[in-house]
mmCIF file of C-alpha atoms in Angstrom:
data_model
loop_
_atom_site.group_PDB
_atom_site.id
_atom_site.type_symbol
_atom_site.label_atom_id
_atom_site.label_comp_id
_atom_site.label_asym_id
_atom_site.label_seq_id
_atom_site.Cartn_x
_atom_site.Cartn_y
_atom_site.Cartn_z
ATOM 1 C CA MET L 1 -8.546 44.512 -49.643
ATOM 2 C CA ASN L 2 -11.970 45.723 -50.460
ATOM 3 C CA LEU L 3 -13.467 47.891 -48.258
ATOM 4 C CA ASN L 4 -16.596 46.013 -47.544
ATOM 5 C CA ARG L 5 -14.202 42.976 -46.718
ATOM 6 C CA GLN L 6 -12.565 45.149 -44.060
ATOM 7 C CA ARG L 7 -15.893 46.676 -42.704
ATOM 8 C CA SER L 8 -17.414 43.247 -42.176
ATOM 9 C CA LEU L 9 -14.290 42.408 -40.211
ATOM 10 C CA ILE L 10 -13.717 45.317 -37.583
ATOM 11 C CA SER L 11 -17.709 44.762 -37.228
ATOM 12 C CA ARG L 12 -16.874 41.672 -36.359
ATOM 13 C CA LYS L 13 -14.103 41.903 -34.141
ATOM 14 C CA SER L 14 -15.590 44.907 -32.501
ATOM 15 C CA PHE L 15 -18.808 42.717 -30.827
ATOM 16 C CA PRO L 16 -17.402 40.698 -28.628
ATOM 17 C CA ILE L 17 -15.786 44.260 -26.928
ATOM 18 C CA ALA L 18 -18.995 46.230 -27.161
ATOM 19 C CA ILE L 19 -20.109 43.908 -25.383
ATOM 20 C CA ALA L 20 -17.756 43.179 -22.125
ATOM 21 C CA LEU L 21 -18.292 47.107 -22.294
ATOM 22 C CA LEU L 22 -21.865 46.643 -21.431
ATOM 23 C CA LEU L 23 -21.751 44.276 -18.677
ATOM 24 C CA ILE L 24 -18.741 46.142 -17.697
ATOM 25 C CA ALA L 25 -20.841 49.401 -17.265
ATOM 26 C CA ALA L 26 -23.840 47.403 -15.772
ATOM 27 C CA LEU L 27 -21.881 46.116 -13.077
ATOM 28 C CA LEU L 28 -19.761 49.545 -12.148
ATOM 29 C CA GLN L 29 -24.408 50.904 -12.592
ATOM 30 C CA ALA L 30 -24.838 47.904 -9.760
ATOM 31 C CA CYS L 31 -22.273 48.086 -7.031
ATOM 32 C CA GLY L 32 -22.961 52.090 -7.116
ATOM 33 C CA ALA L 33 -26.913 50.925 -6.540
ATOM 34 C CA ASN L 34 -25.570 48.514 -3.525
ATOM 35 C CA ASN L 35 -23.218 50.907 -2.755
ATOM 36 C CA ASN L 36 -26.243 53.679 -2.300
ATOM 37 C CA ALA L 37 -28.388 50.996 -0.870
ATOM 38 C CA ASN L 38 -25.723 50.655 2.046
ATOM 39 C CA GLU L 39 -25.137 54.187 3.185
ATOM 40 C CA GLU L 40 -28.633 54.959 2.990
ATOM 41 C CA ALA L 41 -29.359 52.085 5.413
ATOM 42 C CA ALA L 42 -25.941 52.989 7.901
ATOM 43 C CA SER L 43 -27.604 56.572 7.635
ATOM 44 C CA GLY L 44 -30.434 55.566 8.607
ATOM 45 C CA SER L 45 -29.570 52.699 11.896
ATOM 46 C CA ALA L 46 -26.685 54.736 13.001
ATOM 47 C CA PRO L 47 -25.890 57.105 15.568
ATOM 48 C CA ASP L 48 -24.674 60.080 15.350
ATOM 49 C CA ALA L 49 -21.763 60.993 18.013
ATOM 50 C CA SER L 50 -23.844 62.446 20.631
ATOM 51 C CA SER L 51 -26.514 59.663 20.954
ATOM 52 C CA SER L 52 -26.137 57.042 23.707
ATOM 53 C CA PRO L 53 -25.747 53.099 23.197
ATOM 54 C CA ALA L 54 -29.240 52.534 24.887
ATOM 55 C CA SER L 55 -30.924 55.061 22.128
ATOM 56 C CA ALA L 56 -28.659 53.611 19.523
ATOM 57 C CA SER L 57 -29.617 50.091 20.520
ATOM 58 C CA ALA L 58 -33.169 51.036 20.485
ATOM 59 C CA SER L 59 -33.234 52.570 17.002
ATOM 60 C CA ALA L 60 -31.909 49.896 15.172
ATOM 61 C CA ALA L 61 -34.084 47.366 16.972
ATOM 62 C CA ALA L 62 -36.966 49.160 15.847
ATOM 63 C CA GLU L 63 -36.181 49.886 12.259
ATOM 64 C CA SER L 64 -37.711 47.927 9.629
ATOM 65 C CA PRO L 65 -34.833 45.720 8.275
ATOM 66 C CA THR L 66 -32.369 46.543 6.167
ATOM 67 C CA ALA L 67 -29.183 43.912 6.385
ATOM 68 C CA ALA L 68 -28.769 40.488 6.698
ATOM 69 C CA ALA L 69 -28.241 38.601 9.932
ATOM 70 C CA PRO L 70 -26.520 36.035 11.582
ATOM 71 C CA SER L 71 -27.607 32.809 10.162
ATOM 72 C CA THR L 72 -28.150 31.493 13.600
ATOM 73 C CA LEU L 73 -30.153 32.515 16.536
ATOM 74 C CA THR L 74 -29.904 31.134 19.701
ATOM 75 C CA PHE L 75 -32.970 31.043 21.739
ATOM 76 C CA GLY L 76 -32.812 30.436 25.695
ATOM 77 C CA PHE L 77 -34.976 29.780 27.313
ATOM 78 C CA VAL L 78 -36.319 28.672 31.580
ATOM 79 C CA GLY L 79 -37.740 24.835 31.214
ATOM 80 C CA VAL L 80 -36.944 21.687 30.270
ATOM 81 C CA LYS L 81 -38.020 20.517 26.378
ATOM 82 C CA GLU L 82 -39.277 24.177 24.664
ATOM 83 C CA PRO L 83 -41.154 27.110 25.556
ATOM 84 C CA ALA L 84 -44.808 27.003 26.592
ATOM 85 C CA GLY L 85 -47.032 30.245 25.022
ATOM 86 C CA VAL L 86 -47.123 31.991 21.666
ATOM 87 C CA GLU L 87 -43.751 32.326 21.891
ATOM 88 C CA GLY L 88 -42.732 28.228 22.056
ATOM 89 C CA TRP L 89 -45.990 27.364 19.805
ATOM 90 C CA GLY L 90 -44.315 29.716 17.015
ATOM 91 C CA LEU L 91 -41.127 27.586 17.381
ATOM 92 C CA HIS L 92 -42.164 24.687 17.219
ATOM 93 C CA LYS L 93 -44.263 25.159 14.042
ATOM 94 C CA GLY L 94 -41.467 27.160 12.340
ATOM 95 C CA ILE L 95 -43.733 30.339 12.033
ATOM 96 C CA PHE L 96 -40.546 32.024 13.914
ATOM 97 C CA LEU L 97 -37.667 30.842 11.641
ATOM 98 C CA GLU L 98 -39.581 31.660 7.913
ATOM 99 C CA GLU L 99 -39.690 34.851 8.589
ATOM 100 C CA LEU L 100 -36.554 35.621 10.163
ATOM 101 C CA LYS L 101 -35.170 32.701 6.939
ATOM 102 C CA LYS L 102 -36.217 36.146 4.691
ATOM 103 C CA TYR L 103 -33.302 37.967 6.530
ATOM 104 C CA GLY L 104 -30.676 35.107 6.275
ATOM 105 C CA VAL L 105 -31.518 33.282 9.273
ATOM 106 C CA GLU L 106 -30.803 29.901 8.410
ATOM 107 C CA GLU L 107 -31.679 27.665 12.334
ATOM 108 C CA ILE L 108 -33.189 29.090 16.174
ATOM 109 C CA LYS L 109 -31.035 26.830 18.301
ATOM 110 C CA VAL L 110 -33.427 26.631 21.405
ATOM 111 C CA VAL L 111 -31.675 25.907 24.292
ATOM 112 C CA PRO L 112 -33.701 25.140 27.856
ATOM 113 C CA PHE L 113 -31.880 26.331 31.140
ATOM 114 C CA GLN L 114 -32.852 25.886 34.590
ATOM 115 C CA THR L 115 -33.866 29.585 36.450
ATOM 116 C CA GLY L 116 -33.873 32.740 34.938
ATOM 117 C CA PRO L 117 -30.887 33.417 36.539
ATOM 118 C CA ASP L 118 -28.492 30.637 34.775
ATOM 119 C CA LEU L 119 -30.024 31.986 31.970
ATOM 120 C CA ASN L 120 -28.949 35.440 32.386
ATOM 121 C CA GLU L 121 -25.211 34.535 32.826
ATOM 122 C CA SER L 122 -25.326 32.699 29.120
ATOM 123 C CA VAL L 123 -27.036 36.355 28.156
ATOM 124 C CA ILE L 124 -24.418 38.311 29.768
ATOM 125 C CA GLY L 125 -21.933 35.917 28.460
ATOM 126 C CA GLY L 126 -22.608 36.432 25.431
ATOM 127 C CA ARG L 127 -24.387 32.675 23.958
ATOM 128 C CA VAL L 128 -27.690 34.025 23.322
ATOM 129 C CA ASP L 129 -28.934 36.266 21.388
ATOM 130 C CA VAL L 130 -32.338 35.940 22.879
ATOM 131 C CA GLY L 131 -33.749 35.020 26.084
ATOM 132 C CA ASN L 132 -36.934 34.109 27.864
ATOM 133 C CA SER L 133 -37.444 34.566 31.423
ATOM 134 C CA GLY L 134 -39.145 36.259 34.613
ATOM 135 C CA ASP L 135 -39.198 40.137 35.008
ATOM 136 C CA THR L 136 -36.790 39.871 37.846
ATOM 137 C CA PRO L 137 -33.792 37.867 36.707
ATOM 138 C CA ALA L 138 -34.355 40.321 33.950
ATOM 139 C CA ILE L 139 -34.247 43.082 35.682
ATOM 140 C CA LEU L 140 -32.162 42.484 37.925
ATOM 141 C CA ALA L 141 -28.968 41.574 34.775
ATOM 142 C CA ARG L 142 -30.157 44.875 33.528
ATOM 143 C CA SER L 143 -29.235 46.437 36.614
ATOM 144 C CA SER L 144 -26.267 45.370 36.502
ATOM 145 C CA GLY L 145 -25.094 46.506 33.619
ATOM 146 C CA ALA L 146 -26.479 43.541 31.133
ATOM 147 C CA LYS L 147 -26.602 44.826 27.931
ATOM 148 C CA THR L 148 -30.655 43.918 26.950
ATOM 149 C CA ARG L 149 -33.517 45.087 25.244
ATOM 150 C CA ILE L 150 -37.163 43.880 25.504
ATOM 151 C CA VAL L 151 -38.972 42.730 22.402
ATOM 152 C CA ASN L 152 -41.545 41.645 23.838
ATOM 153 C CA PHE L 153 -43.847 39.736 26.815
ATOM 154 C CA ALA L 154 -44.484 36.462 26.828
ATOM 155 C CA ASN L 155 -47.189 36.301 29.713
ATOM 156 C CA THR L 156 -48.326 39.748 31.577
ATOM 157 C CA GLU L 157 -50.194 37.773 34.979
ATOM 158 C CA VAL L 158 -47.801 35.524 35.757
ATOM 159 C CA ASN L 159 -49.384 34.234 39.206
ATOM 160 C CA THR L 160 -46.730 33.163 42.405
ATOM 161 C CA ILE L 161 -48.132 30.528 44.998
ATOM 162 C CA LEU L 162 -46.809 29.599 48.671
ATOM 163 C CA VAL L 163 -47.152 26.118 48.853
ATOM 164 C CA GLY L 164 -46.722 24.738 52.611
ATOM 165 C CA ARG L 165 -46.077 21.392 53.704
ATOM 166 C CA LYS L 166 -48.904 19.064 53.763
ATOM 167 C CA ASP L 167 -47.999 17.968 57.639
ATOM 168 C CA GLY L 168 -46.538 21.621 58.185
ATOM 169 C CA ALA L 169 -47.632 25.384 58.884
ATOM 170 C CA GLN L 170 -51.004 25.234 57.768
ATOM 171 C CA THR L 171 -51.349 29.017 57.705
ATOM 172 C CA LEU L 172 -48.966 32.032 56.984
ATOM 173 C CA ASP L 173 -48.641 33.141 60.440
ATOM 174 C CA GLU L 174 -47.318 29.760 61.498
ATOM 175 C CA LEU L 175 -44.659 29.894 59.378
ATOM 176 C CA LYS L 176 -42.754 31.435 62.173
ATOM 177 C CA GLY L 177 -39.345 30.944 63.312
ATOM 178 C CA LYS L 178 -40.251 27.905 59.816
ATOM 179 C CA ASN L 179 -37.480 28.068 56.801
ATOM 180 C CA VAL L 180 -39.117 28.590 53.491
ATOM 181 C CA ALA L 181 -37.017 27.865 49.968
ATOM 182 C CA VAL L 182 -37.328 29.865 46.728
ATOM 183 C CA VAL L 183 -35.461 30.394 43.981
ATOM 184 C CA LYS L 184 -33.327 33.538 44.779
ATOM 185 C CA GLY L 185 -33.157 35.988 41.716
ATOM 186 C CA SER L 186 -36.320 34.578 40.184
ATOM 187 C CA LEU L 187 -39.519 36.210 39.983
ATOM 188 C CA MET L 188 -40.718 33.738 42.996
ATOM 189 C CA TYR L 189 -37.986 35.712 45.054
ATOM 190 C CA ARG L 190 -39.902 38.722 44.255
ATOM 191 C CA PHE L 191 -42.988 37.694 45.123
ATOM 192 C CA LEU L 192 -41.997 36.081 48.325
ATOM 193 C CA VAL L 193 -39.741 38.872 50.011
ATOM 194 C CA GLY L 194 -42.629 41.625 48.989
ATOM 195 C CA TYR L 195 -45.622 38.663 50.012
ATOM 196 C CA LEU L 196 -44.175 38.149 53.275
ATOM 197 C CA ASP L 197 -43.532 42.275 54.122
ATOM 198 C CA GLU L 198 -46.919 42.991 53.385
ATOM 199 C CA LYS L 199 -47.684 40.803 55.865
ATOM 200 C CA GLY L 200 -45.294 41.837 58.670
ATOM 201 C CA LEU L 201 -43.077 38.795 58.500
ATOM 202 C CA SER L 202 -40.252 39.155 56.504
ATOM 203 C CA LYS L 203 -38.300 39.721 59.711
ATOM 204 C CA ASP L 204 -39.731 36.324 61.186
ATOM 205 C CA VAL L 205 -39.501 33.402 58.523
ATOM 206 C CA ASN L 206 -35.961 31.995 57.269
ATOM 207 C CA VAL L 207 -35.782 32.676 53.329
ATOM 208 C CA ILE L 208 -33.532 30.061 51.814
ATOM 209 C CA ASN L 209 -32.076 29.592 47.947
ATOM 210 C CA ILE L 210 -32.786 26.066 46.173
ATOM 211 C CA ASN L 211 -31.528 27.035 42.863
ATOM 212 C CA SER L 212 -33.817 24.759 41.825
ATOM 213 C CA ILE L 213 -37.145 23.677 41.776
ATOM 214 C CA PRO L 214 -36.944 19.845 41.213
ATOM 215 C CA ASP L 215 -34.406 19.839 44.462
ATOM 216 C CA THR L 216 -36.918 22.521 46.353
ATOM 217 C CA GLU L 217 -39.706 20.035 45.797
ATOM 218 C CA ALA L 218 -37.701 17.306 47.129
ATOM 219 C CA ALA L 219 -36.737 18.946 50.204
ATOM 220 C CA LEU L 220 -40.281 19.994 50.836
ATOM 221 C CA LEU L 221 -41.621 16.337 50.685
ATOM 222 C CA ARG L 222 -38.775 15.161 53.373
ATOM 223 C CA GLY L 223 -39.527 17.522 55.670
ATOM 224 C CA GLU L 224 -36.226 19.636 54.999
ATOM 225 C CA ILE L 225 -38.152 23.034 54.164
ATOM 226 C CA ASP L 226 -41.882 24.450 55.554
ATOM 227 C CA ALA L 227 -42.794 26.079 52.239
ATOM 228 C CA TYR L 228 -41.841 27.112 48.996
ATOM 229 C CA ALA L 229 -42.433 30.037 45.975
ATOM 230 C CA ILE L 230 -43.168 28.908 42.788
ATOM 231 C CA THR L 231 -45.369 29.740 39.884
ATOM 232 C CA SER L 232 -49.101 28.176 39.502
ATOM 233 C CA THR L 233 -48.455 26.828 36.064
ATOM 234 C CA TYR L 234 -46.479 24.170 37.426
ATOM 235 C CA TYR L 235 -47.988 20.744 37.611
ATOM 236 C CA SER L 236 -45.400 19.715 40.454
ATOM 237 C CA ALA L 237 -47.128 22.667 42.630
ATOM 238 C CA TYR L 238 -50.639 21.661 40.897
ATOM 239 C CA LYS L 239 -50.716 17.816 42.500
ATOM 240 C CA LEU L 240 -49.024 19.289 46.173
ATOM 241 C CA LEU L 241 -52.247 21.203 46.712
ATOM 242 C CA LYS L 242 -54.534 18.763 44.969
ATOM 243 C CA ASP L 243 -52.686 16.105 47.654
ATOM 244 C CA GLY L 244 -53.487 18.086 51.250
ATOM 245 C CA SER L 245 -49.901 21.078 50.502
ATOM 246 C CA PRO L 246 -51.580 24.454 52.112
ATOM 247 C CA LEU L 247 -52.307 27.065 50.140
ATOM 248 C CA LEU L 248 -50.620 29.672 51.962
ATOM 249 C CA GLY L 249 -50.558 33.205 49.925
ATOM 250 C CA GLN L 250 -50.770 33.986 46.110
ATOM 251 C CA ALA L 251 -49.629 36.628 43.978
ATOM 252 C CA THR L 252 -53.131 37.618 42.932
ATOM 253 C CA GLU L 253 -54.218 38.572 46.482
ATOM 254 C CA SER L 254 -51.540 41.995 45.899
ATOM 255 C CA PRO L 255 -51.894 42.303 41.900
ATOM 256 C CA SER L 256 -48.785 44.655 42.806
ATOM 257 C CA LEU L 257 -46.685 41.611 43.059
ATOM 258 C CA LEU L 258 -48.212 39.545 40.034
ATOM 259 C CA SER L 259 -45.277 39.362 37.448
ATOM 260 C CA THR L 260 -44.271 39.483 33.735
ATOM 261 C CA SER L 261 -42.216 36.847 31.263
ATOM 262 C CA VAL L 262 -39.914 39.106 29.536
ATOM 263 C CA VAL L 263 -38.354 38.390 25.645
ATOM 264 C CA TYR L 264 -35.643 40.360 25.832
ATOM 265 C CA ALA L 265 -32.699 40.610 23.049
ATOM 266 C CA THR L 266 -28.556 41.526 23.234
ATOM 267 C CA GLU L 267 -27.895 45.112 21.969
ATOM 268 C CA ASP L 268 -24.853 43.183 20.409
ATOM 269 C CA TYR L 269 -27.410 40.599 18.554
ATOM 270 C CA LEU L 270 -30.138 44.391 17.773
ATOM 271 C CA GLU L 271 -27.192 45.860 16.215
ATOM 272 C CA LYS L 272 -26.349 43.047 13.671
ATOM 273 C CA PHE L 273 -29.839 42.353 13.018
ATOM 274 C CA PRO L 274 -30.933 45.747 12.881
ATOM 275 C CA GLY L 275 -35.208 45.733 12.408
ATOM 276 C CA PHE L 276 -34.662 42.699 14.568
ATOM 277 C CA GLN L 277 -37.851 43.657 16.669
ATOM 278 C CA LYS L 278 -40.133 44.247 14.204
ATOM 279 C CA VAL L 279 -39.887 40.966 12.490
ATOM 280 C CA TRP L 280 -40.251 39.242 15.701
ATOM 281 C CA THR L 281 -43.113 41.019 16.692
ATOM 282 C CA GLU L 282 -45.199 40.432 12.671
ATOM 283 C CA ALA L 283 -44.256 36.703 13.603
ATOM 284 C CA ARG L 284 -45.589 36.436 16.990
ATOM 285 C CA GLN L 285 -48.691 37.875 15.906
ATOM 286 C CA LYS L 286 -49.075 35.636 13.437
ATOM 287 C CA ALA L 287 -48.188 32.483 16.088
ATOM 288 C CA TYR L 288 -50.990 33.928 18.854
ATOM 289 C CA GLU L 289 -53.700 33.753 15.824
ATOM 290 C CA ASP L 290 -52.480 29.870 14.382
ATOM 291 C CA LEU L 291 -52.642 28.908 17.818
ATOM 292 C CA LYS L 292 -55.727 30.812 18.541
ATOM 293 C CA ALA L 293 -56.700 28.995 15.918
ATOM 294 C CA ASN L 294 -55.069 25.057 17.253
ATOM 295 C CA PRO L 295 -56.190 25.413 20.644
ATOM 296 C CA ASP L 296 -56.523 21.240 20.841
ATOM 297 C CA GLU L 297 -53.654 21.241 18.964
ATOM 298 C CA TYR L 298 -51.712 23.289 21.012
ATOM 299 C CA TYR L 299 -52.812 21.697 24.189
ATOM 300 C CA GLN L 300 -52.238 18.678 23.516
ATOM 301 C CA TRP L 301 -48.302 19.874 22.057
ATOM 302 C CA LEU L 302 -48.007 21.185 25.684
ATOM 303 C CA SER L 303 -49.477 17.999 27.471
ATOM 304 C CA ASP L 304 -46.846 16.186 25.294
ATOM 305 C CA GLN L 305 -43.911 18.688 26.409
ATOM 306 C CA THR L 306 -45.011 18.991 30.041
ATOM 307 C CA GLY L 307 -46.285 15.949 30.813
ATOM 308 C CA THR L 308 -49.336 17.405 32.576
ATOM 309 C CA PRO L 309 -53.166 16.416 31.595
ATOM 310 C CA ILE L 310 -54.741 18.546 29.469
ATOM 311 C CA ASP L 311 -57.602 19.220 31.644
ATOM 312 C CA VAL L 312 -55.197 20.708 34.062
ATOM 313 C CA LEU L 313 -53.569 22.632 31.960
ATOM 314 C CA LYS L 314 -56.763 24.657 30.758
ATOM 315 C CA GLU L 315 -56.942 25.187 34.588
ATOM 316 C CA ILE L 316 -53.298 26.657 34.943
ATOM 317 C CA GLN L 317 -52.033 27.378 31.613
ATOM 318 C CA PRO L 318 -54.928 28.926 30.134
ATOM 319 C CA ILE L 319 -54.539 30.330 26.252
ATOM 320 C CA GLU L 320 -56.898 33.055 27.600
ATOM 321 C CA SER L 321 -53.946 34.199 29.832
ATOM 322 C CA LEU L 322 -51.696 34.927 26.831
ATOM 323 C CA PRO L 323 -51.044 37.851 25.537
ATOM 324 C CA GLY L 324 -52.437 39.352 22.173
ATOM 325 C CA GLU L 325 -50.924 42.331 21.698
ATOM 326 C CA ALA L 326 -46.477 41.959 21.481
ATOM 327 C CA LEU L 327 -45.608 45.280 24.946
ATOM 328 C CA ALA L 328 -49.208 45.196 26.623
ATOM 329 C CA ALA L 329 -49.501 48.335 28.148
ATOM 330 C CA GLU L 330 -49.775 46.161 31.639
ATOM 331 C CA GLY L 331 -46.858 43.722 30.946
ATOM 332 C CA ILE L 332 -45.009 47.757 30.495
ATOM 333 C CA ASP L 333 -46.814 49.266 34.121
ATOM 334 C CA ARG L 334 -46.009 45.222 35.326
ATOM 335 C CA VAL L 335 -41.816 45.669 34.737
ATOM 336 C CA LYS L 336 -41.715 49.314 36.064
ATOM 337 C CA ALA L 337 -43.341 48.055 39.524
ATOM 338 C CA ALA L 338 -41.386 45.065 39.925
ATOM 339 C CA LYS L 339 -37.720 47.555 39.206
ATOM 340 C CA ASP L 340 -38.516 50.202 41.502
ATOM 341 C CA PHE L 341 -39.765 47.798 44.023
ATOM 342 C CA LEU L 342 -35.951 45.593 43.459
ATOM 343 C CA VAL L 343 -34.229 49.151 43.543
ATOM 344 C CA ALA L 344 -36.398 50.171 46.618
ATOM 345 C CA GLU L 345 -35.205 46.832 48.518
ATOM 346 C CA LYS L 346 -31.826 47.093 46.821
ATOM 347 C CA LEU L 347 -31.726 44.442 45.809
ATOM 348 C CA ALA L 348 -31.265 45.516 42.642
ATOM 349 C CA LYS L 349 -27.568 47.544 41.767
ATOM 350 C CA LYS L 350 -28.800 50.853 40.618
ATOM 351 C CA ASP L 351 -31.997 52.402 38.757
ATOM 352 C CA PHE L 352 -33.148 52.675 34.895
ATOM 353 C CA ASP L 353 -35.601 53.799 32.950
ATOM 354 C CA VAL L 354 -37.342 50.732 32.069
ATOM 355 C CA ASP L 355 -38.928 52.971 28.910
ATOM 356 C CA GLU L 356 -35.314 52.836 27.529
ATOM 357 C CA TRP L 357 -35.008 49.430 28.015
ATOM 358 C CA ILE L 358 -38.327 48.446 25.635
ATOM 359 C CA VAL L 359 -38.082 48.463 22.572
ATOM 360 C CA LYS L 360 -40.578 49.673 20.348
#
């Protein structure tokens, strides 16, 4: 065979093999790069043997996102249709999902609960990834061993009021020997116990549990109870006061009894989604700025959700009360005060460090 022709045949036969070898080399290089990246991510987020579970999850939650998150995030809140405030607005407008999609989250399931204790049962049971409730039920759950971490505050000045029956006691002292209802384990419960204690009436008033705001208000109207504790954001309470029911007390009289609305994630979810708190709070900031830029749209949306007239919403749920900072200092102080009170009153099972509970 002609030498040049032989070289030509060899060249044509070798060409596909060379291409294949190049492709294999490229794939091996890419795999090596991915392995290195994964090793770096693991070394950055995994705790050493001496780390506590709390500090380990704090590290995972606070660091920059490095891994794909679970495709569905289940968000639980206390309410009926959608949560209010910055979190509710961000979920409604798709701002949270838009940011979380960058890390693999394809869906946010929003699940309503009647009370904070109800929500916490689902959190402990692993049916909710991120929850929004009053500080008291979250504290009581944490003190009982619930593995949760606070990621932000939804409100740092929640005011609870004590509403009496229209034809009943007109002053606080007149509640002696009477029945006052509240959702046990809620932030309203913490206010009521603390308020009665401050006024020297803790042994003179019968505090009973009714695990539903609608049922509590129905009992008041039927004359079965003499007063009840509820947050001032409820339109139903606003209407009762306007109709002549007496305001017997409120947390603003004693700022230490003001409460905080907290947003928390399970440690299990934070381990699956390292850096979640960073992504979440950045998305929350965008939602806050969007809400502030569109107040009329926000109030209309909230009115549609709650059935509350816009002019009333501006009075009982003003935009100005929403914190622009995810973890405002006053919120941290109030959570600490609430925890100390619950521990001192033996309402919380055991003490714990609030600073370690918060992802910073």
